[in-house]
Amino acid sequence: MIWAAVLLILLLIGLVIHRMNLERIYRRLSDLSSSVSRDKLYELLSIDHGANFSAMVFSSWVAFFVAFMYYLLPKMIPWLLRLGFPIASNYGLVLFAVIAASLASILLWASRNFPVWLRLSEIYRIYPISRNEKSLCAATVLVLVGSAGLSIYNFVNYPFVNRTLETLSWLLLLAALILLFIPVFKEFVEASR
C-alpha cells in the first residue's frame, strides 16, 4: 500500500505544479490588465492539440486508473471474495477491467465541472506540446499495459505474489504517471529559469 500512496502523492504533486503554472501565468497577465478572469484566461490559453491527441490522453488516464486498480487487485482479493466477485476467471478479470475503466471514464467526464487545475484530461490544453512529447504521452498506454499485465500475473498466482514483479509493476505505473505529467513539469522547470 505504500506504493499506492507514493503514486497518489505524485499525482497530487503534478496537479499542484499544474495549478502553480496557471497561477504564475494569471499573475503575470493581471499585472498587465486588472480585468483578466481565471476562466477567461483558461479559454484564451487553450490550445487545441487535435482529437487524436485528446482521445489518446483520455485513454491514457483511463488506462492509468485501470492499471492502478489491477496493481491493488491482489490486496483486494479477500474483500472481493466476500462480495462474491468472480475473480478466479478470465471473465472476472475482464469484468473488473470494464468496471474500473467505466468508473475512471465517469470520473474524467465529471471532472469537467471541477476547477480548471483538477481536470486531468484537459491538463494539456495550456501547454505547447512538441511531437516528441506527444509520442511520450502515447507511449504511456503501452507502459500501462505492461504494468497491468504484471499485476494480473501476480493476481493469478495469488497468494504466491512475486515481489519483484510487483515492484516492476509499480515502477511502470510511476513511469507512466511521470510521462503523463511531462508537459506540466517541463513548463514548471522552464518558468523557474
Coordinates of C-alpha atoms in Angstrom, one line a residue:
M1 CA 0.0 0.0 0.0
I2 CA 3.0 2.3 0.4
W3 CA 3.5 2.2 -3.4
A4 CA -0.2 3.3 -3.9
A5 CA 0.4 6.2 -1.5
V6 CA 3.5 7.3 -3.4
L7 CA 1.5 7.2 -6.7
L8 CA -1.3 9.3 -5.2
I9 CA 1.2 11.8 -3.8
L10 CA 2.9 12.1 -7.2
L11 CA -0.5 12.6 -8.8
L12 CA -1.2 15.4 -6.3
I13 CA 2.2 17.0 -6.9
G14 CA 1.6 17.0 -10.6
L15 CA -1.8 18.7 -10.1
V16 CA -0.3 21.3 -7.7
I17 CA 2.5 22.1 -10.1
H18 CA -0.1 22.5 -12.9
R19 CA -2.0 24.9 -10.6
M20 CA 1.2 26.8 -9.9
N21 CA 1.8 27.1 -13.6
L22 CA -1.7 28.5 -14.1
E23 CA -1.3 30.9 -11.2
R24 CA 2.0 32.2 -12.5
I25 CA 0.5 33.0 -15.9
Y26 CA -2.5 34.6 -14.2
R27 CA -0.3 36.8 -12.0
R28 CA 1.8 38.0 -15.0
L29 CA -1.3 38.8 -17.0
S30 CA -3.1 40.5 -14.2
D31 CA -0.1 42.8 -13.8
L32 CA -0.8 44.0 -17.3
S33 CA -4.6 44.2 -17.0
S34 CA -6.8 44.1 -14.0
S35 CA -9.8 42.8 -15.9
V36 CA -8.5 39.3 -16.5
S37 CA -10.6 36.5 -15.0
R38 CA -9.2 33.0 -14.5
D39 CA -11.9 31.3 -16.6
K40 CA -11.5 33.7 -19.5
L41 CA -7.7 33.2 -19.2
Y42 CA -8.1 29.5 -19.5
E43 CA -10.3 29.8 -22.5
L44 CA -7.8 32.2 -24.2
L45 CA -4.8 30.0 -23.4
S46 CA -6.4 26.8 -24.6
I47 CA -4.5 25.1 -27.4
D48 CA -6.4 22.5 -29.4
H49 CA -3.9 19.6 -29.9
G50 CA -6.3 17.7 -32.0
A51 CA -8.9 15.0 -31.5
N52 CA -6.4 12.1 -31.8
F53 CA -4.2 13.5 -29.0
S54 CA -7.2 14.3 -26.8
A55 CA -8.6 10.8 -27.2
M56 CA -5.1 9.3 -26.6
V57 CA -4.7 11.4 -23.4
F58 CA -8.2 10.4 -22.2
S59 CA -7.5 6.7 -22.8
S60 CA -4.1 7.1 -21.1
W61 CA -5.7 8.4 -17.9
V62 CA -8.3 5.6 -18.1
A63 CA -5.6 3.0 -18.6
F64 CA -3.7 4.5 -15.7
F65 CA -6.6 4.1 -13.3
V66 CA -7.3 0.5 -14.6
A67 CA -3.6 -0.4 -14.2
F68 CA -3.7 1.1 -10.7
M69 CA -6.7 -0.9 -9.8
Y70 CA -5.0 -4.1 -11.1
Y71 CA -2.0 -3.2 -9.0
L72 CA -4.3 -3.1 -6.0
L73 CA -6.1 -6.3 -7.0
P74 CA -4.0 -8.9 -5.1
K75 CA -4.6 -6.9 -1.9
M76 CA -8.3 -6.6 -2.6
I77 CA -8.8 -10.4 -3.2
P78 CA -10.2 -11.2 0.3
W79 CA -12.7 -8.3 0.1
L80 CA -13.8 -9.3 -3.5
L81 CA -14.2 -12.9 -2.4
R82 CA -16.5 -11.8 0.4
L83 CA -18.6 -9.9 -2.1
G84 CA -18.8 -13.0 -4.3
F85 CA -17.0 -11.3 -7.3
P86 CA -16.0 -14.0 -9.8
I87 CA -12.3 -13.1 -9.8
A88 CA -10.8 -16.5 -10.4
S89 CA -11.6 -16.5 -14.1
N90 CA -10.9 -14.6 -17.3
Y91 CA -14.5 -13.4 -17.1
G92 CA -13.8 -11.9 -13.7
L93 CA -10.6 -10.1 -14.8
V94 CA -12.4 -8.6 -17.9
L95 CA -15.3 -7.6 -15.7
F96 CA -13.0 -6.0 -13.2
A97 CA -11.3 -4.0 -16.1
V98 CA -14.6 -2.9 -17.5
I99 CA -15.8 -1.7 -14.1
A100 CA -12.5 0.1 -13.4
A101 CA -12.5 1.7 -16.9
S102 CA -16.1 2.8 -16.6
L103 CA -15.5 4.4 -13.2
A104 CA -12.4 6.1 -14.5
S105 CA -14.2 7.4 -17.6
I106 CA -17.1 8.7 -15.5
L107 CA -14.6 10.4 -13.2
L108 CA -12.8 12.1 -16.1
W109 CA -16.1 13.1 -17.7
A110 CA -17.4 14.5 -14.4
S111 CA -14.1 16.4 -13.9
R112 CA -15.2 18.9 -16.5
N113 CA -17.1 20.6 -13.6
F114 CA -14.1 20.6 -11.4
P115 CA -11.8 23.7 -11.1
V116 CA -9.5 24.1 -14.1
W117 CA -6.4 22.7 -12.5
L118 CA -8.2 19.4 -11.5
R119 CA -9.3 18.4 -14.9
L120 CA -7.0 15.6 -15.7
S121 CA -8.0 15.1 -19.3
E122 CA -7.7 18.8 -20.0
I123 CA -4.3 19.4 -18.3
Y124 CA -2.5 19.7 -21.6
R125 CA -4.7 22.5 -23.1
I126 CA -2.5 25.3 -21.8
Y127 CA 0.9 23.8 -22.8
P128 CA 2.6 23.8 -26.2
I129 CA 3.4 20.2 -26.7
S130 CA 6.0 19.0 -29.3
R131 CA 5.6 15.9 -31.4
N132 CA 8.2 14.1 -29.3
E133 CA 6.2 14.9 -26.1
K134 CA 3.1 13.7 -27.7
S135 CA 4.9 10.5 -28.6
L136 CA 5.9 10.1 -25.0
C137 CA 2.4 10.6 -23.8
A138 CA 1.2 8.0 -26.4
A139 CA 3.8 5.5 -25.1
T140 CA 2.1 5.7 -21.7
V141 CA -0.6 3.3 -22.8
L142 CA 2.0 0.6 -23.7
V143 CA 3.7 1.1 -20.3
L144 CA 0.4 0.8 -18.5
V145 CA -0.5 -2.4 -20.4
G146 CA 2.8 -3.9 -19.2
S147 CA 2.1 -2.8 -15.6
A148 CA -1.4 -4.3 -15.7
G149 CA -0.1 -7.5 -17.2
L150 CA 2.4 -7.9 -14.4
S151 CA -0.3 -7.2 -11.8
I152 CA -2.6 -9.8 -13.5
Y153 CA 0.2 -12.3 -13.4
N154 CA 0.6 -11.7 -9.7
F155 CA -3.2 -11.9 -9.2
V156 CA -3.4 -15.3 -11.0
N157 CA -0.7 -16.7 -8.8
Y158 CA -2.2 -15.3 -5.5
P159 CA -1.3 -15.9 -2.6
F160 CA 2.2 -16.5 -4.1
V161 CA 2.9 -12.9 -5.1
N162 CA 6.2 -12.3 -6.8
R163 CA 7.6 -9.1 -5.1
T164 CA 10.0 -8.4 -8.0
L165 CA 7.1 -8.3 -10.5
E166 CA 5.0 -6.3 -8.0
T167 CA 7.9 -3.7 -7.7
L168 CA 8.3 -3.7 -11.5
S169 CA 4.6 -3.1 -12.0
W170 CA 4.7 -0.2 -9.6
L171 CA 7.8 1.3 -11.3
L172 CA 5.9 1.1 -14.7
L173 CA 3.0 2.9 -13.1
L174 CA 5.3 5.5 -11.7
A175 CA 7.0 5.9 -15.1
A176 CA 3.6 6.3 -16.8
L177 CA 2.5 9.0 -14.4
I178 CA 5.7 10.9 -15.0
L179 CA 5.2 10.6 -18.8
L180 CA 1.7 11.9 -18.4
F181 CA 2.9 15.0 -16.5
I182 CA 5.9 15.7 -18.7
P183 CA 4.4 18.9 -20.3
V184 CA 3.5 20.2 -16.8
F185 CA 6.9 19.5 -15.3
K186 CA 8.7 20.9 -18.4
E187 CA 6.7 24.2 -18.2
F188 CA 7.5 24.5 -14.4
V189 CA 11.2 24.0 -15.0
E190 CA 11.3 26.4 -17.9
A191 CA 9.4 29.0 -15.9
S192 CA 11.7 28.7 -12.9
R193 CA 14.7 29.7 -15.0

